[in-house]
Amino acid sequence: MARLSDMIEEFIKALLEESNGQLELQRNELADYFECAPSQINYVLATRFSLDRGYYIESRRGGGGYIRIIRLDMDNNDYIMYLLKERIGNRISQQAAEDIIYHMFNKGIITERESLIMKAAIQDKAIGIPTSLKDNVRASIMKAMLTTILKLRN
Amino acid sequence: MARLSDMIEEFIKALLEESNGQLELQRNELADYFECAPSQINYVLATRFSLDRGYYIESRRGGGGYIRIIRLDMDNNDYIMYLLKERIGNRISQQAAEDIIYHMFNKGIITERESLIMKAAIQDKAIGIPTSLKDNVRASIMKAMLTTILKLRN
DNA sequence: GTTATTGACCTTCTTTGACTTTCATTTTTA
DNA sequence: TAAAAATGAAAGTCAAAGAAGGTCAATAAC
């Protein structure tokens, strides 16, 4: 017997196929359809549609809420995926982050303006908390920005 | 599902477009038109036409009352200076920061891509430290990015 | 022993309605 | 007839209900 998670995964992938790699769905609706707990959907999204696997998820709560799933083009984004999955872990120094940003600009992944804005955001001075945590916060901000860029390049 | 709030927002924005950035309306009339509670209009004004998003509201009660919505139009450099020197102090919430970024995009100070990168950098999730400090770090990052943008413009 | 499933509880955003305040107009009243 | 009171016509406020999605830990299945 096929596992529920797998069935939901297949279902979503079929929808993504039909809809050109981007779709919006209602969590409760989908849970109803599969007669499962709504949180089952979150489980499937977390395990099968993670960033690692090349998907980006955004959602909104409240009336008119939704879950949006975006399939990322991994092939054309090797470098960013490498940065997210391997290069940047829990911590990164300002110098290393700047080098990465500079490199992205050189490769034409981001504009010069974008590179300057990003550099501003990851400066020691901007983060301004005890040094022990700075590199952690920087890594986290850096990954958030990179993830957004990944989405943009789709 | 289309949210009522969004429909009302769009409607008002269209009216503003037609009327050169300033308009007067009757709360009850608009509520009638959308068949909703009058206070729904207040909700839309508070969430979508806030100062941070670049609108100013005045109103008058009683017979012949009205609500006036004014789209603010400040010189872009002045606006950034205002943000740096007055609006953003030591702390700022994610919502307020997002509203400001949205407004800057609307005014053409930054591109959409830049706005998304900036939003990524100031998310709660990206900053990821004790809540008590988040707003401080966000204010600091926000100001660093704005300072860079200001430089770019001169 | 890892992967799935469920359910209880939480957070966010929207919508509604009851009650309040303000202002203009009309009606009383000294 | 001028001040005061009543009336009605707005808009404002706030809390509760409703409508989503999120989290996490306990169990179940493999």
mmCIF file of C-alpha atoms (C1' of nucleotides) in Angstrom:
data_model
loop_
_atom_site.group_PDB
_atom_site.id
_atom_site.type_symbol
_atom_site.label_atom_id
_atom_site.label_comp_id
_atom_site.label_asym_id
_atom_site.label_seq_id
_atom_site.Cartn_x
_atom_site.Cartn_y
_atom_site.Cartn_z
ATOM 1 C CA MET A 1 0.000 0.000 0.000
ATOM 2 C CA ALA A 2 1.438 3.334 -1.093
ATOM 3 C CA ARG A 3 2.129 5.639 1.749
ATOM 4 C CA LEU A 4 -0.093 8.648 2.136
ATOM 5 C CA SER A 5 2.879 10.992 2.072
ATOM 6 C CA ASP A 6 3.968 9.576 -1.238
ATOM 7 C CA MET A 7 0.524 9.940 -2.706
ATOM 8 C CA ILE A 8 0.310 13.554 -1.626
ATOM 9 C CA GLU A 9 3.795 14.152 -2.979
ATOM 10 C CA GLU A 10 2.842 12.717 -6.350
ATOM 11 C CA PHE A 11 -0.368 14.665 -6.403
ATOM 12 C CA ILE A 12 1.404 17.959 -5.793
ATOM 13 C CA LYS A 13 4.077 17.148 -8.339
ATOM 14 C CA ALA A 14 1.417 16.449 -10.948
ATOM 15 C CA LEU A 15 -0.197 19.785 -10.170
ATOM 16 C CA LEU A 16 3.173 21.490 -10.478
ATOM 17 C CA GLU A 17 3.690 19.854 -13.834
ATOM 18 C CA GLU A 18 0.395 21.173 -15.100
ATOM 19 C CA SER A 19 0.978 24.616 -13.771
ATOM 20 C CA ASN A 20 4.454 25.325 -14.965
ATOM 21 C CA GLY A 21 6.296 24.886 -11.710
ATOM 22 C CA GLN A 22 4.309 27.157 -9.495
ATOM 23 C CA LEU A 23 1.058 26.642 -7.674
ATOM 24 C CA GLU A 24 -1.099 27.735 -4.804
ATOM 25 C CA LEU A 25 -3.161 25.452 -2.665
ATOM 26 C CA GLN A 26 -5.367 25.421 0.377
ATOM 27 C CA ARG A 27 -4.005 23.266 3.164
ATOM 28 C CA ASN A 28 -7.352 22.233 4.574
ATOM 29 C CA GLU A 29 -8.790 21.519 1.181
ATOM 30 C CA LEU A 30 -5.943 19.183 0.323
ATOM 31 C CA ALA A 31 -6.169 17.512 3.728
ATOM 32 C CA ASP A 32 -9.883 17.022 3.138
ATOM 33 C CA TYR A 33 -9.232 15.519 -0.254
ATOM 34 C CA PHE A 34 -6.841 12.969 1.219
ATOM 35 C CA GLU A 35 -8.863 12.626 4.392
ATOM 36 C CA CYS A 36 -5.909 13.271 6.615
ATOM 37 C CA ALA A 37 -4.812 15.700 9.278
ATOM 38 C CA PRO A 38 -3.897 19.137 7.916
ATOM 39 C CA SER A 39 -0.497 18.851 9.516
ATOM 40 C CA GLN A 40 0.157 15.899 7.251
ATOM 41 C CA ILE A 41 0.442 18.399 4.448
ATOM 42 C CA ASN A 42 3.115 20.253 6.339
ATOM 43 C CA TYR A 43 4.975 17.021 6.836
ATOM 44 C CA VAL A 44 4.964 16.319 3.119
ATOM 45 C CA LEU A 45 6.074 19.840 2.315
ATOM 46 C CA ALA A 46 8.865 19.701 4.852
ATOM 47 C CA THR A 47 10.191 16.333 3.784
ATOM 48 C CA ARG A 48 9.530 16.291 0.035
ATOM 49 C CA PHE A 49 9.468 19.923 -1.011
ATOM 50 C CA SER A 50 12.388 21.291 0.944
ATOM 51 C CA LEU A 51 14.892 23.772 -0.393
ATOM 52 C CA ASP A 52 17.405 20.958 -0.592
ATOM 53 C CA ARG A 53 15.167 19.215 -3.031
ATOM 54 C CA GLY A 54 14.693 22.368 -5.016
ATOM 55 C CA TYR A 55 11.406 23.808 -3.868
ATOM 56 C CA TYR A 56 10.501 27.056 -2.272
ATOM 57 C CA ILE A 57 7.415 27.427 -0.104
ATOM 58 C CA GLU A 58 5.614 30.553 0.995
ATOM 59 C CA SER A 59 2.333 30.823 2.787
ATOM 60 C CA ARG A 60 -0.103 33.150 4.397
ATOM 61 C CA ARG A 61 -2.458 32.606 7.309
ATOM 62 C CA GLY A 62 -5.881 33.979 8.033
ATOM 63 C CA GLY A 63 -8.895 34.407 5.817
ATOM 64 C CA GLY A 64 -7.920 33.906 2.201
ATOM 65 C CA GLY A 65 -4.732 32.154 3.292
ATOM 66 C CA TYR A 66 -2.762 29.839 1.008
ATOM 67 C CA ILE A 67 0.366 27.781 0.536
ATOM 68 C CA ARG A 68 2.438 28.532 -2.557
ATOM 69 C CA ILE A 69 4.899 25.998 -3.870
ATOM 70 C CA ILE A 70 7.560 27.013 -6.361
ATOM 71 C CA ARG A 71 9.783 24.533 -8.136
ATOM 72 C CA LEU A 72 13.254 25.990 -8.471
ATOM 73 C CA ASP A 73 15.436 25.525 -11.480
ATOM 74 C CA MET A 74 18.309 23.705 -9.807
ATOM 75 C CA ASP A 75 20.412 23.237 -12.923
ATOM 76 C CA ASN A 76 20.848 26.890 -13.552
ATOM 77 C CA ASN A 77 21.464 27.643 -9.939
ATOM 78 C CA ASP A 78 24.198 25.251 -8.965
ATOM 79 C CA TYR A 79 26.285 27.907 -7.356
ATOM 80 C CA ILE A 80 23.559 29.298 -5.134
ATOM 81 C CA MET A 81 22.469 25.815 -4.152
ATOM 82 C CA TYR A 82 26.053 25.003 -3.269
ATOM 83 C CA LEU A 83 26.245 28.125 -1.142
ATOM 84 C CA LEU A 84 23.035 27.275 0.663
ATOM 85 C CA LYS A 85 23.663 23.599 1.142
ATOM 86 C CA GLU A 86 27.401 23.452 1.682
ATOM 87 C CA ARG A 87 29.348 26.647 1.798
ATOM 88 C CA ILE A 88 27.319 28.565 4.341
ATOM 89 C CA GLY A 89 26.612 26.592 7.444
ATOM 90 C CA ASN A 90 25.660 28.062 10.764
ATOM 91 C CA ARG A 91 28.248 30.779 10.731
ATOM 92 C CA ILE A 92 30.062 32.959 8.255
ATOM 93 C CA SER A 93 32.500 35.848 8.633
ATOM 94 C CA GLN A 94 31.913 39.255 7.127
ATOM 95 C CA GLN A 95 34.883 38.856 4.814
ATOM 96 C CA ALA A 96 33.712 35.495 3.510
ATOM 97 C CA ALA A 97 30.195 36.771 2.957
ATOM 98 C CA GLU A 98 31.495 39.803 1.081
ATOM 99 C CA ASP A 99 33.617 37.605 -1.116
ATOM 100 C CA ILE A 100 30.598 35.529 -2.015
ATOM 101 C CA ILE A 101 28.526 38.598 -2.801
ATOM 102 C CA TYR A 102 31.296 40.012 -4.945
ATOM 103 C CA HIS A 103 31.538 36.758 -6.803
ATOM 104 C CA MET A 104 27.801 36.695 -7.447
ATOM 105 C CA PHE A 105 28.002 40.167 -8.894
ATOM 106 C CA ASN A 106 30.902 39.136 -11.123
ATOM 107 C CA LYS A 107 28.990 36.162 -12.398
ATOM 108 C CA GLY A 108 26.035 38.379 -13.200
ATOM 109 C CA ILE A 109 23.728 36.716 -10.713
ATOM 110 C CA ILE A 110 23.011 40.023 -9.019
ATOM 111 C CA THR A 111 23.388 43.644 -10.030
ATOM 112 C CA GLU A 112 25.913 45.954 -8.496
ATOM 113 C CA ARG A 113 23.207 47.766 -6.568
ATOM 114 C CA GLU A 114 21.927 44.500 -5.208
ATOM 115 C CA SER A 115 25.424 43.532 -4.174
ATOM 116 C CA LEU A 116 25.826 46.772 -2.261
ATOM 117 C CA ILE A 117 22.501 46.371 -0.490
ATOM 118 C CA MET A 118 23.408 42.824 0.473
ATOM 119 C CA LYS A 119 26.798 43.891 1.741
ATOM 120 C CA ALA A 120 25.138 46.544 3.848
ATOM 121 C CA ALA A 121 22.871 43.962 5.419
ATOM 122 C CA ILE A 122 25.645 41.597 6.494
ATOM 123 C CA GLN A 123 28.101 44.112 7.876
ATOM 124 C CA ASP A 124 29.280 43.616 11.436
ATOM 125 C CA LYS A 125 28.137 47.130 12.170
ATOM 126 C CA ALA A 126 24.639 46.456 10.892
ATOM 127 C CA ILE A 127 24.178 43.294 12.893
ATOM 128 C CA GLY A 128 25.557 44.873 16.002
ATOM 129 C CA ILE A 129 25.211 42.195 18.644
ATOM 130 C CA PRO A 130 27.804 40.285 20.694
ATOM 131 C CA THR A 131 30.474 38.934 18.428
ATOM 132 C CA SER A 132 29.816 35.374 19.422
ATOM 133 C CA LEU A 133 26.461 35.466 17.666
ATOM 134 C CA LYS A 134 27.215 37.792 14.784
ATOM 135 C CA ASP A 135 28.453 35.114 12.440
ATOM 136 C CA ASN A 136 25.370 33.043 13.107
ATOM 137 C CA VAL A 137 22.971 35.865 12.416
ATOM 138 C CA ARG A 138 24.959 36.763 9.307
ATOM 139 C CA ALA A 139 24.768 33.217 7.987
ATOM 140 C CA SER A 140 21.039 33.215 8.533
ATOM 141 C CA ILE A 141 20.474 36.557 6.799
ATOM 142 C CA MET A 142 22.755 35.581 3.964
ATOM 143 C CA LYS A 143 20.818 32.372 3.384
ATOM 144 C CA ALA A 144 17.502 34.177 3.499
ATOM 145 C CA MET A 145 18.679 36.603 0.816
ATOM 146 C CA LEU A 146 20.121 33.834 -1.319
ATOM 147 C CA THR A 147 16.925 31.852 -1.101
ATOM 148 C CA THR A 148 15.001 34.858 -2.326
ATOM 149 C CA ILE A 149 17.398 35.300 -5.225
ATOM 150 C CA LEU A 150 16.964 31.675 -6.078
ATOM 151 C CA LYS A 151 13.239 32.177 -6.254
ATOM 152 C CA LEU A 152 13.690 35.276 -8.402
ATOM 153 C CA ARG A 153 15.799 33.442 -10.923
ATOM 154 C CA ASN A 154 13.102 30.972 -11.649
ATOM 155 C CA MET B 1 -9.961 33.203 -2.549
ATOM 156 C CA ALA B 2 -10.032 36.873 -3.239
ATOM 157 C CA ARG B 3 -10.007 38.714 0.015
ATOM 158 C CA LEU B 4 -12.517 41.477 0.516
ATOM 159 C CA SER B 5 -9.761 43.645 1.957
ATOM 160 C CA ASP B 6 -7.722 43.263 -1.205
ATOM 161 C CA MET B 7 -10.668 44.161 -3.391
ATOM 162 C CA ILE B 8 -11.365 47.281 -1.398
ATOM 163 C CA GLU B 9 -7.683 48.165 -1.476
ATOM 164 C CA GLU B 10 -7.587 47.848 -5.249
ATOM 165 C CA PHE B 11 -10.748 49.854 -5.617
ATOM 166 C CA ILE B 12 -9.387 52.720 -3.565
ATOM 167 C CA LYS B 13 -6.074 52.639 -5.389
ATOM 168 C CA ALA B 14 -7.865 52.879 -8.705
ATOM 169 C CA LEU B 15 -9.813 55.862 -7.441
ATOM 170 C CA LEU B 16 -6.608 57.482 -6.235
ATOM 171 C CA GLU B 17 -5.047 56.946 -9.614
ATOM 172 C CA GLU B 18 -7.933 58.686 -11.334
ATOM 173 C CA SER B 19 -7.956 61.542 -8.926
ATOM 174 C CA ASN B 20 -4.333 62.422 -8.809
ATOM 175 C CA GLY B 21 -3.429 61.059 -5.405
ATOM 176 C CA GLN B 22 -6.129 62.554 -3.281
ATOM 177 C CA LEU B 23 -9.716 61.610 -2.738
ATOM 178 C CA GLU B 24 -12.651 61.820 -0.413
ATOM 179 C CA LEU B 25 -15.101 59.078 0.240
ATOM 180 C CA GLN B 26 -18.058 58.183 2.374
ATOM 181 C CA ARG B 27 -17.383 55.230 4.657
ATOM 182 C CA ASN B 28 -20.929 53.909 4.701
ATOM 183 C CA GLU B 29 -21.362 54.309 0.989
ATOM 184 C CA LEU B 30 -18.246 52.260 0.295
ATOM 185 C CA ALA B 31 -19.317 49.650 2.836
ATOM 186 C CA ASP B 32 -22.681 49.467 1.124
ATOM 187 C CA TYR B 33 -21.036 49.058 -2.240
ATOM 188 C CA PHE B 34 -19.009 46.110 -0.992
ATOM 189 C CA GLU B 35 -21.815 44.872 1.221
ATOM 190 C CA CYS B 36 -19.653 44.729 4.291
ATOM 191 C CA ALA B 37 -19.470 46.193 7.765
ATOM 192 C CA PRO B 38 -18.398 49.842 7.772
ATOM 193 C CA SER B 39 -15.558 49.005 10.115
ATOM 194 C CA GLN B 40 -14.142 46.835 7.359
ATOM 195 C CA ILE B 41 -13.217 50.055 5.625
ATOM 196 C CA ASN B 42 -11.285 51.172 8.674
ATOM 197 C CA TYR B 43 -9.463 47.882 8.685
ATOM 198 C CA VAL B 44 -8.398 48.320 5.082
ATOM 199 C CA LEU B 45 -7.279 51.875 5.701
ATOM 200 C CA ALA B 46 -5.294 50.869 8.763
ATOM 201 C CA THR B 47 -3.563 47.918 7.146
ATOM 202 C CA ARG B 48 -3.144 49.031 3.534
ATOM 203 C CA PHE B 49 -3.067 52.809 3.630
ATOM 204 C CA SER B 50 -0.832 53.393 6.608
ATOM 205 C CA LEU B 51 1.739 56.149 6.860
ATOM 206 C CA ASP B 52 4.512 53.624 6.382
ATOM 207 C CA ARG B 53 2.942 52.665 3.104
ATOM 208 C CA GLY B 54 2.836 56.269 2.098
ATOM 209 C CA TYR B 55 -0.702 57.410 2.724
ATOM 210 C CA TYR B 56 -2.206 59.935 5.030
ATOM 211 C CA ILE B 57 -5.811 59.781 6.198
ATOM 212 C CA GLU B 58 -8.007 62.528 7.553
ATOM 213 C CA SER B 59 -11.664 62.293 8.357
ATOM 214 C CA ARG B 60 -14.581 64.019 9.843
ATOM 215 C CA ARG B 61 -17.587 62.613 11.666
ATOM 216 C CA GLY B 62 -21.148 63.755 11.807
ATOM 217 C CA GLY B 63 -23.448 65.017 9.103
ATOM 218 C CA GLY B 64 -21.505 65.637 5.909
ATOM 219 C CA GLY B 65 -18.657 63.567 7.265
ATOM 220 C CA TYR B 66 -15.986 62.060 5.015
ATOM 221 C CA ILE B 67 -12.737 60.167 4.850
ATOM 222 C CA ARG B 68 -9.938 61.774 2.882
ATOM 223 C CA ILE B 69 -7.063 59.677 1.618
ATOM 224 C CA ILE B 70 -3.909 61.393 0.501
ATOM 225 C CA ARG B 71 -1.021 59.681 -1.224
ATOM 226 C CA LEU B 72 2.132 61.243 0.117
ATOM 227 C CA ASP B 73 4.629 62.488 -2.342
ATOM 228 C CA MET B 74 7.902 63.445 -0.816
ATOM 229 C CA ASP B 75 11.165 63.881 -2.637
ATOM 230 C CA ASN B 76 12.853 60.491 -2.603
ATOM 231 C CA ASN B 77 16.062 61.593 -0.962
ATOM 232 C CA ASP B 78 14.155 63.507 1.661
ATOM 233 C CA TYR B 79 12.083 60.441 2.298
ATOM 234 C CA ILE B 80 15.109 58.265 2.910
ATOM 235 C CA MET B 81 16.560 60.903 5.204
ATOM 236 C CA TYR B 82 13.298 61.003 7.102
ATOM 237 C CA LEU B 83 13.384 57.232 7.472
ATOM 238 C CA LEU B 84 16.958 57.301 8.722
ATOM 239 C CA LYS B 85 16.677 60.248 11.024
ATOM 240 C CA GLU B 86 13.154 60.006 12.325
ATOM 241 C CA ARG B 87 11.059 57.007 11.413
ATOM 242 C CA ILE B 88 13.465 54.227 12.256
ATOM 243 C CA GLY B 89 14.897 54.616 15.695
ATOM 244 C CA ASN B 90 16.453 51.835 17.677
ATOM 245 C CA ARG B 91 13.752 49.349 16.947
ATOM 246 C CA ILE B 92 11.309 48.480 14.199
ATOM 247 C CA SER B 93 8.834 45.647 13.709
ATOM 248 C CA GLN B 94 8.906 43.321 10.747
ATOM 249 C CA GLN B 95 5.536 44.582 9.559
ATOM 250 C CA ALA B 96 6.575 48.223 9.660
ATOM 251 C CA ALA B 97 9.843 47.490 7.887
ATOM 252 C CA GLU B 98 7.999 45.561 5.184
ATOM 253 C CA ASP B 99 5.552 48.402 4.710
ATOM 254 C CA ILE B 100 8.417 50.840 4.262
ATOM 255 C CA ILE B 101 10.140 48.593 1.753
ATOM 256 C CA TYR B 102 6.884 48.182 -0.143
ATOM 257 C CA HIS B 103 6.497 51.924 -0.222
ATOM 258 C CA MET B 104 10.032 52.445 -1.535
ATOM 259 C CA PHE B 105 9.333 50.029 -4.328
ATOM 260 C CA ASN B 106 6.098 51.838 -5.145
ATOM 261 C CA LYS B 107 7.941 55.118 -5.349
ATOM 262 C CA GLY B 108 10.513 53.616 -7.665
ATOM 263 C CA ILE B 109 13.376 54.097 -5.238
ATOM 264 C CA ILE B 110 14.226 50.430 -5.444
ATOM 265 C CA THR B 111 13.402 47.671 -7.897
ATOM 266 C CA GLU B 112 11.126 44.802 -7.067
ATOM 267 C CA ARG B 113 14.074 42.438 -6.823
ATOM 268 C CA GLU B 114 15.797 44.782 -4.433
ATOM 269 C CA SER B 115 12.649 45.006 -2.364
ATOM 270 C CA LEU B 116 12.483 41.236 -2.079
ATOM 271 C CA ILE B 117 16.121 40.949 -1.086
ATOM 272 C CA MET B 118 15.626 43.619 1.542
ATOM 273 C CA LYS B 119 12.522 41.913 2.885
ATOM 274 C CA ALA B 120 14.451 38.682 3.141
ATOM 275 C CA ALA B 121 17.145 40.383 5.185
ATOM 276 C CA ILE B 122 14.787 41.832 7.786
ATOM 277 C CA GLN B 123 12.538 38.848 8.368
ATOM 278 C CA ASP B 124 12.182 37.586 11.908
ATOM 279 C CA LYS B 125 13.215 34.187 10.698
ATOM 280 C CA ALA B 126 16.406 35.503 9.158
ATOM 281 C CA ILE B 127 17.455 37.407 12.231
ATOM 282 C CA GLY B 128 16.668 34.516 14.510
ATOM 283 C CA ILE B 129 17.724 35.719 17.932
ATOM 284 C CA PRO B 130 15.761 36.368 21.117
ATOM 285 C CA THR B 131 12.713 38.416 20.347
ATOM 286 C CA SER B 132 13.752 41.187 22.665
ATOM 287 C CA LEU B 133 16.657 42.070 20.398
ATOM 288 C CA LYS B 134 15.172 41.305 17.003
ATOM 289 C CA ASP B 135 13.639 44.714 16.476
ATOM 290 C CA ASN B 136 16.916 46.387 17.364
ATOM 291 C CA VAL B 137 18.956 44.320 14.957
ATOM 292 C CA ARG B 138 16.316 44.869 12.276
ATOM 293 C CA ALA B 139 16.424 48.631 12.726
ATOM 294 C CA SER B 140 20.164 48.550 12.409
ATOM 295 C CA ILE B 141 20.173 46.415 9.264
ATOM 296 C CA MET B 142 17.420 48.503 7.753
ATOM 297 C CA LYS B 143 19.356 51.697 8.315
ATOM 298 C CA ALA B 144 22.523 50.211 6.882
ATOM 299 C CA MET B 145 20.669 49.254 3.696
ATOM 300 C CA LEU B 146 18.991 52.634 3.442
ATOM 301 C CA THR B 147 22.268 54.432 3.889
ATOM 302 C CA THR B 148 23.687 52.458 1.007
ATOM 303 C CA ILE B 149 20.705 53.279 -1.171
ATOM 304 C CA LEU B 150 21.038 56.929 -0.325
ATOM 305 C CA LYS B 151 24.686 56.851 -1.360
ATOM 306 C CA LEU B 152 23.741 55.207 -4.618
ATOM 307 C CA ARG B 153 21.440 58.069 -5.426
ATOM 308 C CA ASN B 154 24.005 60.798 -5.065
ATOM 309 C "C1'" DG C 1 14.908 2.795 14.942
ATOM 310 C "C1'" DT C 2 13.511 5.711 11.458
ATOM 311 C "C1'" DT C 3 9.609 7.521 8.939
ATOM 312 C "C1'" DA C 4 4.512 8.587 9.005
ATOM 313 C "C1'" DT C 5 0.347 10.040 11.051
ATOM 314 C "C1'" DT C 6 -2.545 12.362 14.157
ATOM 315 C "C1'" DG C 7 -4.297 15.696 17.309
ATOM 316 C "C1'" DA C 8 -4.059 19.372 20.523
ATOM 317 C "C1'" DC C 9 -2.852 23.894 20.780
ATOM 318 C "C1'" DC C 10 -0.884 28.373 18.734
ATOM 319 C "C1'" DT C 11 -0.440 32.441 15.689
ATOM 320 C "C1'" DT C 12 -1.864 35.425 12.138
ATOM 321 C "C1'" DC C 13 -5.057 37.802 9.377
ATOM 322 C "C1'" DT C 14 -9.918 39.015 8.249
ATOM 323 C "C1'" DT C 15 -14.670 40.063 9.082
ATOM 324 C "C1'" DT C 16 -18.462 41.469 11.855
ATOM 325 C "C1'" DG C 17 -21.149 43.852 15.240
ATOM 326 C "C1'" DA C 18 -22.117 46.389 19.369
ATOM 327 C "C1'" DC C 19 -21.150 50.505 21.339
ATOM 328 C "C1'" DT C 20 -19.033 55.362 21.310
ATOM 329 C "C1'" DT C 21 -17.932 59.951 19.732
ATOM 330 C "C1'" DT C 22 -18.438 63.908 16.905
ATOM 331 C "C1'" DC C 23 -20.699 67.181 14.168
ATOM 332 C "C1'" DA C 24 -24.729 69.569 11.808
ATOM 333 C "C1'" DT C 25 -29.439 70.439 11.839
ATOM 334 C "C1'" DT C 26 -33.775 70.976 13.867
ATOM 335 C "C1'" DT C 27 -36.744 71.803 17.616
ATOM 336 C "C1'" DT C 28 -37.681 73.626 22.253
ATOM 337 C "C1'" DT C 29 -37.725 76.775 25.630
ATOM 338 C "C1'" DA C 30 -36.487 80.903 28.744
ATOM 339 C "C1'" DT D 1 -35.134 85.142 19.429
ATOM 340 C "C1'" DA D 2 -30.978 83.322 21.152
ATOM 341 C "C1'" DA D 3 -29.371 79.633 23.835
ATOM 342 C "C1'" DA D 4 -30.139 74.900 24.890
ATOM 343 C "C1'" DA D 5 -31.642 70.471 23.950
ATOM 344 C "C1'" DA D 6 -32.816 66.782 20.977
ATOM 345 C "C1'" DT D 7 -32.130 64.324 16.762
ATOM 346 C "C1'" DG D 8 -29.885 62.154 13.160
ATOM 347 C "C1'" DA D 9 -25.967 61.356 10.385
ATOM 348 C "C1'" DA D 10 -21.705 60.356 9.953
ATOM 349 C "C1'" DA D 11 -17.077 58.139 11.446
ATOM 350 C "C1'" DG D 12 -14.195 55.629 15.320
ATOM 351 C "C1'" DT D 13 -13.039 51.818 18.541
ATOM 352 C "C1'" DC D 14 -12.554 47.472 20.208
ATOM 353 C "C1'" DA D 15 -13.355 42.875 21.145
ATOM 354 C "C1'" DA D 16 -15.194 38.551 19.540
ATOM 355 C "C1'" DA D 17 -15.821 35.265 15.949
ATOM 356 C "C1'" DG D 18 -14.120 33.134 11.852
ATOM 357 C "C1'" DA D 19 -10.717 31.486 8.622
ATOM 358 C "C1'" DA D 20 -6.819 30.128 7.464
ATOM 359 C "C1'" DG D 21 -1.868 28.059 8.245
ATOM 360 C "C1'" DG D 22 2.131 26.474 11.853
ATOM 361 C "C1'" DT D 23 4.260 23.706 15.558
ATOM 362 C "C1'" DC D 24 5.296 20.015 18.269
ATOM 363 C "C1'" DA D 25 5.061 15.966 20.712
ATOM 364 C "C1'" DA D 26 2.882 11.488 21.178
ATOM 365 C "C1'" DT D 27 1.799 7.538 18.892
ATOM 366 C "C1'" DA D 28 1.724 4.188 14.952
ATOM 367 C "C1'" DA D 29 3.644 1.781 11.127
ATOM 368 C "C1'" DC D 30 7.237 -0.119 8.710
#
